[in-house]
Short mmCIF file of N, CA and C in Angstrom, two decimals:
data_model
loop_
_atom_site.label_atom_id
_atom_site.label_comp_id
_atom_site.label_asym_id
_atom_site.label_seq_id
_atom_site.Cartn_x
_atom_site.Cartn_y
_atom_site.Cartn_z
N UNK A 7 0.83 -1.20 0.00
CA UNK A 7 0.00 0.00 0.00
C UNK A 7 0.87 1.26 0.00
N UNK A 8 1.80 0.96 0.85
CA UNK A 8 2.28 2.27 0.89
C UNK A 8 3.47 2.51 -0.83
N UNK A 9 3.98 1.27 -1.47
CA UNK A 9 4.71 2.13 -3.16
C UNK A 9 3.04 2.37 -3.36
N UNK A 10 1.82 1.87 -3.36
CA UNK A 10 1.18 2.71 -4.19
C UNK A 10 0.72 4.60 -3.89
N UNK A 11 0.74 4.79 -2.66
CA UNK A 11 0.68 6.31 -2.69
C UNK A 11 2.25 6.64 -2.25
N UNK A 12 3.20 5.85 -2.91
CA UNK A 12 4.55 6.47 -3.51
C UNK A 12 4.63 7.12 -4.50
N UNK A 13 3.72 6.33 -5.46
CA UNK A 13 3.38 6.43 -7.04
C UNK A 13 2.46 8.13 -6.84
N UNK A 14 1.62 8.56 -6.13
CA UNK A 14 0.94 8.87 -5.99
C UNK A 14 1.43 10.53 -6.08
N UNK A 15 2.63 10.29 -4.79
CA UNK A 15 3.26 11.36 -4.18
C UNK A 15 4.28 12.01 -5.47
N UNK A 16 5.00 10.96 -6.00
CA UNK A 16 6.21 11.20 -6.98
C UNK A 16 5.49 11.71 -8.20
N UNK A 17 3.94 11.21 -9.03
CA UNK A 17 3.21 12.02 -9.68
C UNK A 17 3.36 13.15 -9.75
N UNK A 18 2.97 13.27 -8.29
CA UNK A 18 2.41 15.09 -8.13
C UNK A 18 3.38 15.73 -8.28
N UNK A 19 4.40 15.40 -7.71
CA UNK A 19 5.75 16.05 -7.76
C UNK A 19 6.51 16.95 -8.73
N UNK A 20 5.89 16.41 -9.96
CA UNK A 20 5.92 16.43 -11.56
C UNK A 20 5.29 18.14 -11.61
N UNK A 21 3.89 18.40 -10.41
CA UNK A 21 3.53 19.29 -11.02
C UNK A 21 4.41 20.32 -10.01
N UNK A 22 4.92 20.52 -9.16
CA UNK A 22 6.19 21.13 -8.55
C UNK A 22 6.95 21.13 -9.57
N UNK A 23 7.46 20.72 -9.82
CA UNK A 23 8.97 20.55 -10.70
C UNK A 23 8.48 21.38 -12.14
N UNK A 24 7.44 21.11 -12.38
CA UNK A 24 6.67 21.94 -13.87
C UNK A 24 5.64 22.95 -13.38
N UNK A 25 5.93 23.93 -12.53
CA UNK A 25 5.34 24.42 -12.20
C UNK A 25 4.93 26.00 -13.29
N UNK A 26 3.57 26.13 -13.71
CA UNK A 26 4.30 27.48 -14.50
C UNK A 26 4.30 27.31 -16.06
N UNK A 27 4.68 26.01 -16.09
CA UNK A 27 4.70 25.60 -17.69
C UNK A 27 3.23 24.90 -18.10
N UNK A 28 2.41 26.07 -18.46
CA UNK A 28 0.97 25.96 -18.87
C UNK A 28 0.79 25.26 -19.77
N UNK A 29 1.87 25.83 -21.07
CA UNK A 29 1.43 25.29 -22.53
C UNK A 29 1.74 24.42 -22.67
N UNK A 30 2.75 23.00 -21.92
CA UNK A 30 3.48 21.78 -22.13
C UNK A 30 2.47 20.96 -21.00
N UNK A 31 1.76 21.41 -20.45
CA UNK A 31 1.62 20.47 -18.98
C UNK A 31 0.74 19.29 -19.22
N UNK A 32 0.02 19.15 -20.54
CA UNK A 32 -1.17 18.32 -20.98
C UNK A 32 0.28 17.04 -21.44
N UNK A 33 1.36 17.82 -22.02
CA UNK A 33 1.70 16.60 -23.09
C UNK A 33 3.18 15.67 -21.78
N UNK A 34 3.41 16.59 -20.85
CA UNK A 34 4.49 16.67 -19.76
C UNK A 34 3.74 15.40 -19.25
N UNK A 35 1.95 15.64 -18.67
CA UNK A 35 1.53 14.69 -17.58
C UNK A 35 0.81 13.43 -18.91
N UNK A 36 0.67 13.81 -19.89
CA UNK A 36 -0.64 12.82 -20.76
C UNK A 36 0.24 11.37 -20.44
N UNK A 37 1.28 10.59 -19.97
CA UNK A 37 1.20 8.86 -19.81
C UNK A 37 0.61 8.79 -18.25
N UNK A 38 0.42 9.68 -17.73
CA UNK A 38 0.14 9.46 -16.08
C UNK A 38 -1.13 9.67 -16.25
N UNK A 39 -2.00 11.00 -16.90
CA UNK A 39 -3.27 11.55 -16.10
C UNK A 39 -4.15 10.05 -17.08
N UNK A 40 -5.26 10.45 -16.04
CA UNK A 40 -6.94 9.09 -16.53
C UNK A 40 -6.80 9.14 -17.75
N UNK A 41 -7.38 8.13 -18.94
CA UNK A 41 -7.72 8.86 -20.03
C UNK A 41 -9.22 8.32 -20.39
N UNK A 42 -10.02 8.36 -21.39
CA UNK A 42 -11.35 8.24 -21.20
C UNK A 42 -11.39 7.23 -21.08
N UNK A 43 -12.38 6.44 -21.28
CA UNK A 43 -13.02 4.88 -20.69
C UNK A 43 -12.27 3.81 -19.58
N UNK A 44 -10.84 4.97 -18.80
CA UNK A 44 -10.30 4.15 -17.90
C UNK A 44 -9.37 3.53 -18.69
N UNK A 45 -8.87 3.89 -19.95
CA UNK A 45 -7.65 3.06 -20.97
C UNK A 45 -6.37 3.29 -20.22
N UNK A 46 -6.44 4.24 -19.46
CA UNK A 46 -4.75 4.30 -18.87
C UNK A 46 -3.78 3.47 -18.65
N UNK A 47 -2.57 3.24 -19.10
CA UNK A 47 -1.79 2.57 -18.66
C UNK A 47 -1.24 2.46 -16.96
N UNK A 48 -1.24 3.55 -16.65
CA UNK A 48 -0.59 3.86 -15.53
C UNK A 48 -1.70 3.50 -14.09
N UNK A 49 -0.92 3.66 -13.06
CA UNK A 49 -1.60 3.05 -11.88
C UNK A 49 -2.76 4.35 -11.56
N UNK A 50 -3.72 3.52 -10.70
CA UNK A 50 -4.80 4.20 -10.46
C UNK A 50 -4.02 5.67 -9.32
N UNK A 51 -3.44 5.15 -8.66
CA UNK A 51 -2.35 5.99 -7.72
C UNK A 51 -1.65 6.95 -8.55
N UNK A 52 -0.93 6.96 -9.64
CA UNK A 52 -0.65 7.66 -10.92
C UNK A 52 -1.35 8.68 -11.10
N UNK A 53 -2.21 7.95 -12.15
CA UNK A 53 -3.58 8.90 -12.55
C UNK A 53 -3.64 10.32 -11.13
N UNK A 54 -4.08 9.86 -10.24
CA UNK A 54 -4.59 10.51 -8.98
C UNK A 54 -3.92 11.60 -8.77
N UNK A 55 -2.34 11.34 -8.66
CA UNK A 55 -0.85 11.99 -8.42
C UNK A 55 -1.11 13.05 -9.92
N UNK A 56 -1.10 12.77 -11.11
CA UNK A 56 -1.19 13.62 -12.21
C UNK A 56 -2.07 14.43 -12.21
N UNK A 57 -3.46 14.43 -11.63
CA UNK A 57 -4.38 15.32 -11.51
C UNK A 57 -3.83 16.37 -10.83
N UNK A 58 -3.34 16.05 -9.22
CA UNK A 58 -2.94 16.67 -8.74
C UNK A 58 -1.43 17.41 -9.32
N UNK A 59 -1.15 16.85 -9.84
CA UNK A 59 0.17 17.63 -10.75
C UNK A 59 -0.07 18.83 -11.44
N UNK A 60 -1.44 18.21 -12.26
CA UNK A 60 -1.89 19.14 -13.29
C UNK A 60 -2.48 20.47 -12.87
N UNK A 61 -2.99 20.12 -11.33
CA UNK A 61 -3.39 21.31 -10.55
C UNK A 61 -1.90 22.10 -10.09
N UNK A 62 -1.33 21.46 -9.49
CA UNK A 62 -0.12 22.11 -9.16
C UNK A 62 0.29 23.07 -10.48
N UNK A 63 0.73 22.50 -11.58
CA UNK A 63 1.39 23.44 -13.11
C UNK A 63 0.30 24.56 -12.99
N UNK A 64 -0.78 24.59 -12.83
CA UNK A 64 -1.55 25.62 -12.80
C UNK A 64 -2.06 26.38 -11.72
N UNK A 65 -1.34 26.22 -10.23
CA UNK A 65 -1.75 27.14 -9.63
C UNK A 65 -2.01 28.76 -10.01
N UNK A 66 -2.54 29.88 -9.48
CA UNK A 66 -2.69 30.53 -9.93
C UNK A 66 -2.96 31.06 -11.40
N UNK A 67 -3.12 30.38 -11.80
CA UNK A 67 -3.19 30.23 -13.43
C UNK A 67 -4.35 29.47 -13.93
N UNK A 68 -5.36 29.01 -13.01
CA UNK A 68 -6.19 27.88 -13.11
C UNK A 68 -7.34 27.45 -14.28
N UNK A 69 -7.48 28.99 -15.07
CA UNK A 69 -8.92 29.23 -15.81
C UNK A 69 -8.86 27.99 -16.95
N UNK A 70 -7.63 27.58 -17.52
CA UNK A 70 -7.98 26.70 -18.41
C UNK A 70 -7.81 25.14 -18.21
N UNK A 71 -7.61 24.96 -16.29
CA UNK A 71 -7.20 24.40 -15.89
C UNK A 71 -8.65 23.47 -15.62
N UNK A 72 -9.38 24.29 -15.19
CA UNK A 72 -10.52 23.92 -14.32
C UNK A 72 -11.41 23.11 -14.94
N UNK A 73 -11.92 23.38 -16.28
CA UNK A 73 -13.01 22.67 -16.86
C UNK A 73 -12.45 21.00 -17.22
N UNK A 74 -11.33 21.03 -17.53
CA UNK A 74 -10.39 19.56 -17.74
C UNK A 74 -10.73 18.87 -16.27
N UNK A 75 -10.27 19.70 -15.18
CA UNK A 75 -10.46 18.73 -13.92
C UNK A 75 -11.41 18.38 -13.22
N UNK A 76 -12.49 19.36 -13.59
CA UNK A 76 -14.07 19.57 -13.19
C UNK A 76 -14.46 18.48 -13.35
N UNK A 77 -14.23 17.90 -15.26
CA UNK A 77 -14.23 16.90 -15.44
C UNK A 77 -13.99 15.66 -15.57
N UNK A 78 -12.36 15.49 -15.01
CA UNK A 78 -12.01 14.26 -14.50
C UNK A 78 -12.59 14.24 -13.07
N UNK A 79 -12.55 15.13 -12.21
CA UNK A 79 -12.95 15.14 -10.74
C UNK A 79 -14.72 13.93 -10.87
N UNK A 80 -15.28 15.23 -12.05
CA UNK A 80 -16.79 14.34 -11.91
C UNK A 80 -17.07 12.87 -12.00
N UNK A 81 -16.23 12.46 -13.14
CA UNK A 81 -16.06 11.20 -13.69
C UNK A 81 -15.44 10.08 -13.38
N UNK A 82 -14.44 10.89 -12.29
CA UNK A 82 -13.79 9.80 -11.80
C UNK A 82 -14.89 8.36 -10.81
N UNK A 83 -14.48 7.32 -11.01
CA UNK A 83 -14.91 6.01 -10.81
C UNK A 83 -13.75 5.59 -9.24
N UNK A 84 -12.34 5.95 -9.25
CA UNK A 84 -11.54 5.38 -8.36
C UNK A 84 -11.52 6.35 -7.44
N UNK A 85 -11.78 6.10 -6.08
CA UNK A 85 -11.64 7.47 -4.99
C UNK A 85 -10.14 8.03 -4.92
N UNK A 86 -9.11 7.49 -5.43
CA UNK A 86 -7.90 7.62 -5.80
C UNK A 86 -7.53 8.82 -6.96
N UNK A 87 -8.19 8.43 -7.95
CA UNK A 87 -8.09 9.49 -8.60
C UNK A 87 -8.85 10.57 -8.47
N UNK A 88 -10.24 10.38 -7.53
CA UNK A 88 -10.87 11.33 -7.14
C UNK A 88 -10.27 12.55 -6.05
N UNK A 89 -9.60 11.83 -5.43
CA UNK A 89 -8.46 12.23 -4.14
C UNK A 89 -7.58 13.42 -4.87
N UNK A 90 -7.15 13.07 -5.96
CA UNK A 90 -5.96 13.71 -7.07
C UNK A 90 -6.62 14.79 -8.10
N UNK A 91 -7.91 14.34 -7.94
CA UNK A 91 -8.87 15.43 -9.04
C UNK A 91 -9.36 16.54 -7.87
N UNK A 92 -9.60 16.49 -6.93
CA UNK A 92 -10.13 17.27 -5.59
C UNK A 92 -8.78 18.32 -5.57
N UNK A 93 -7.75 17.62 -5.16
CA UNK A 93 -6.39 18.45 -4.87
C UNK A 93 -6.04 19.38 -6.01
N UNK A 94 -6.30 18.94 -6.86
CA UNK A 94 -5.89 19.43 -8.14
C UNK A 94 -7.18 20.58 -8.39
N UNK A 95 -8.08 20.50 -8.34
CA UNK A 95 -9.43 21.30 -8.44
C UNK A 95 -8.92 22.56 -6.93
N UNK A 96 -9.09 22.21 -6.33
CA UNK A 96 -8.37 23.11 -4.89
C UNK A 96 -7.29 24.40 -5.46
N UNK A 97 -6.22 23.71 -5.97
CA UNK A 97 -4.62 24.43 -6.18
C UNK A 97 -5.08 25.14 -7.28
N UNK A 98 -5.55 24.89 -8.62
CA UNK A 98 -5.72 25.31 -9.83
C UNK A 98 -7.15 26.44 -9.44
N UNK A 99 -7.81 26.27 -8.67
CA UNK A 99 -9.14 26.78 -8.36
C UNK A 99 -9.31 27.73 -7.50
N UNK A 100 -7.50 28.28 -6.65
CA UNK A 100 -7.33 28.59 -5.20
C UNK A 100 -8.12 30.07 -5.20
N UNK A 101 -9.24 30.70 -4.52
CA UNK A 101 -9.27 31.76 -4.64
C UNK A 101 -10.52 32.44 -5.72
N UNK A 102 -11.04 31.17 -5.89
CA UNK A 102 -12.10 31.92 -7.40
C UNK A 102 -13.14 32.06 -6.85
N UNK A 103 -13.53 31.50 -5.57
CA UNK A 103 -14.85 31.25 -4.95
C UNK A 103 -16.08 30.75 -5.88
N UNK A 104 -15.21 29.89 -6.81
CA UNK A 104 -16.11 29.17 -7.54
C UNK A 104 -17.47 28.42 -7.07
N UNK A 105 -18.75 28.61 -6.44
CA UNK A 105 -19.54 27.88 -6.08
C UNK A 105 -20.34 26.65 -6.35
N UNK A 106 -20.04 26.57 -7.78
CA UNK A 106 -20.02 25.11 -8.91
C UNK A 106 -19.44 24.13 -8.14
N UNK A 107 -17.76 25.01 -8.36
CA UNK A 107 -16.88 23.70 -7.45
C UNK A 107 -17.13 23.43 -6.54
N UNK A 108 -16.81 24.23 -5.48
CA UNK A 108 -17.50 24.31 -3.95
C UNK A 108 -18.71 22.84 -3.82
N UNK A 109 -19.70 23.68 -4.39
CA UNK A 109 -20.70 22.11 -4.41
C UNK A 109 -20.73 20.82 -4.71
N UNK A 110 -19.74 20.90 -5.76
CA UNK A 110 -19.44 19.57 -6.37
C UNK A 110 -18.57 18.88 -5.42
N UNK A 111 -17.41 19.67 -5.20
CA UNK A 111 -16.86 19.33 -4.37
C UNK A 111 -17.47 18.23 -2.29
N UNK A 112 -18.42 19.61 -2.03
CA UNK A 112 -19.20 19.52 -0.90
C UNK A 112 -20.37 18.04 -1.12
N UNK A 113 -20.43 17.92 -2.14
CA UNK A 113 -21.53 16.56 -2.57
C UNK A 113 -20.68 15.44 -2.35
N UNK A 114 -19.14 15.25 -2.53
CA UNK A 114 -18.81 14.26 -2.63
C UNK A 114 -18.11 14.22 -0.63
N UNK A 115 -18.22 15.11 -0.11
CA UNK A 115 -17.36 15.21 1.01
C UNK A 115 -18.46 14.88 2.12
N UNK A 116 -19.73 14.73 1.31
CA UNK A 116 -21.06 14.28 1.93
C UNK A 116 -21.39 12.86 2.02
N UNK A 117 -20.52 11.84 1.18
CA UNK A 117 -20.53 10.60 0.82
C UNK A 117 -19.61 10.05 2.11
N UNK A 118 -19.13 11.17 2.73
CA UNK A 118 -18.20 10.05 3.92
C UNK A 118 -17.76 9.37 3.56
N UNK A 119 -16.51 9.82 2.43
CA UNK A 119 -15.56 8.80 2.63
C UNK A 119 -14.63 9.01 3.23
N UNK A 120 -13.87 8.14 3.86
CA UNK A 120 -12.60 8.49 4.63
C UNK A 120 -11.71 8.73 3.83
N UNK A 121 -11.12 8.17 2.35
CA UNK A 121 -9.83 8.72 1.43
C UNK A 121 -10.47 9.82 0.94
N UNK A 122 -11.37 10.58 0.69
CA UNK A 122 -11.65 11.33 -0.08
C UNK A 122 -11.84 12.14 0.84
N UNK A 123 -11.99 12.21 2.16
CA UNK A 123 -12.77 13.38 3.04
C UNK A 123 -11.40 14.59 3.22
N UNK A 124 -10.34 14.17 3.67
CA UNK A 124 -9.54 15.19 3.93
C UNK A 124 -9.31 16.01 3.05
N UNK A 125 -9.22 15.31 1.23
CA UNK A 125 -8.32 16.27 -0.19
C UNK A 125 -9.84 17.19 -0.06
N UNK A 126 -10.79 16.75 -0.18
CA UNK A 126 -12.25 17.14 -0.54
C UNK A 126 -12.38 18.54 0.44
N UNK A 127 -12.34 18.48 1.40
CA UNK A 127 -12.39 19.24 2.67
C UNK A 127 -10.93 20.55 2.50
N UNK A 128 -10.13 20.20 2.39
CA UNK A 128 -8.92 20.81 1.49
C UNK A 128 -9.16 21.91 0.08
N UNK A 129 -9.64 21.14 -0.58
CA UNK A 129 -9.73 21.41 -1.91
C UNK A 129 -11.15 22.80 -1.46
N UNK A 130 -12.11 22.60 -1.00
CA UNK A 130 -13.02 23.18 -0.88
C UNK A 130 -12.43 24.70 -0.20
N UNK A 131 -11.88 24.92 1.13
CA UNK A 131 -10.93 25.91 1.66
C UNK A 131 -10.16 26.33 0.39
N UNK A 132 -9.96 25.88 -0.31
CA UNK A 132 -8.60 26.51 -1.23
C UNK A 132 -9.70 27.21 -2.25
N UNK A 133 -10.79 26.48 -2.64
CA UNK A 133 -11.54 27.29 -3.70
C UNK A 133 -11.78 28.88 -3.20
N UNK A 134 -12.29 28.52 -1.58
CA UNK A 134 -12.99 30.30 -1.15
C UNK A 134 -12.06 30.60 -0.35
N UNK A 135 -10.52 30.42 -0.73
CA UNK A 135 -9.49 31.15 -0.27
C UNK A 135 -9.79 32.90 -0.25
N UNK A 136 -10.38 33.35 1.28
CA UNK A 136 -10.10 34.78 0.89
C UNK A 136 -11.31 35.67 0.59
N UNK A 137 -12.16 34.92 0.17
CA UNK A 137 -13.39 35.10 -0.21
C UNK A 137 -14.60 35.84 0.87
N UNK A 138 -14.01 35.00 2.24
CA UNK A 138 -15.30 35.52 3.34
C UNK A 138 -16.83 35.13 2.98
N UNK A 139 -16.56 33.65 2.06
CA UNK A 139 -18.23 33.49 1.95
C UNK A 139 -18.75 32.77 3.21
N UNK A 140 -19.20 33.56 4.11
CA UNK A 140 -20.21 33.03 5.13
C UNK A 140 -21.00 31.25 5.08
N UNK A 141 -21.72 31.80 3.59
CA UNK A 141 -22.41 30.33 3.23
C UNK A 141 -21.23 29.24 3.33
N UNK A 142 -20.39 29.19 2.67
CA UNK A 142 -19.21 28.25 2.70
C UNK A 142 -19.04 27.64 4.00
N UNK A 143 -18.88 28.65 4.68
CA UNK A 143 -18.15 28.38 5.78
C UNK A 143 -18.70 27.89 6.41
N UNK A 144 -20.60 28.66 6.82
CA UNK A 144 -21.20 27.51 7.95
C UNK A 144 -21.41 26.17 7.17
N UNK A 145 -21.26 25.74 5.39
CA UNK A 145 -22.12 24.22 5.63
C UNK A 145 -20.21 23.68 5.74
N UNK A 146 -19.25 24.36 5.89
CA UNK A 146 -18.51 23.53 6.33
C UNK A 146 -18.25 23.07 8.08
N UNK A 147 -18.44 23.97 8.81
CA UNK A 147 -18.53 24.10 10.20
C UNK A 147 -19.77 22.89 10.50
N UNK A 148 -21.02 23.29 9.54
CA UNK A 148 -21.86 22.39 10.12
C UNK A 148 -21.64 20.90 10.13
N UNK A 149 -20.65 20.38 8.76
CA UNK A 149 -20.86 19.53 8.65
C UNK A 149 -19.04 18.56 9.63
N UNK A 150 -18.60 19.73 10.16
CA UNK A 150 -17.38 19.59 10.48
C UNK A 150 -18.15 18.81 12.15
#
């Protein structure tokens, strides 16, 4: 268990190390991130780690970031890569007070899962980084 969120960690890492480099970051992460119908070669732990990569290359920079991860986040099937689509939705998202995300986000952090609760819970703080949205805050308090 633990090489698989090795795999996971060393992914992401990718988006540290490429941080910044917007216009390469699709073709930098494309053998790691999901690809449609679950064809990926790479480990589900991978995948997860690349999302989160892909969020990382785009911190602050997130706008063309978001709709790509919106939609791996939604689609994802493995709470693993869901874990990596959350983090990645968070970093790329930090600050927009996106309320789309926020919810989407907040729907899945409602499912109680234990791998998914902390990135989810994470990711959500990072969206209304700054923001002062009240609403945010109490259904997170409430549900805290």
């Amino acid at each position: 268990k633990a090489v698989n969120w090795s795999k996971f960690t060393a992914t992401a890492a990718l988006g540290v190390i490429h941080r910044g480099n917007l216009t390469q970051s699709r073709k930098l992460l494309e053998p790691y991130l999901p690809q449609a119908g679950g064809l990926s070669s790479g480990s589900i732990f991978s995948q997860g780690g690349a999302l989160y990569a892909y969020g990382l290359i785009h911190a602050n920079h997130g706008a063309d970031a978001l709709d790509y991860l919106k939609t791996q986040f939604a689609s994802a099937e493995e709470e693993v890569i869901q874990h990596g689509g959350a983090l990645g939705l968070g970093i790329a998202g930090m600050g927009t007070g996106s309320e789309e995300i926020f919810d989407n986000l907040k729907n899945v952090l409602f499912t109680d899962s234990a791998l998914n609760g902390e990135a989810v819970g994470l990711a959500m703080g990072l969206i209304m980084l700054g923001t002062g949205n009240v609403k945010a805050l109490e259904d997170m308090i409430t549900y805290a």
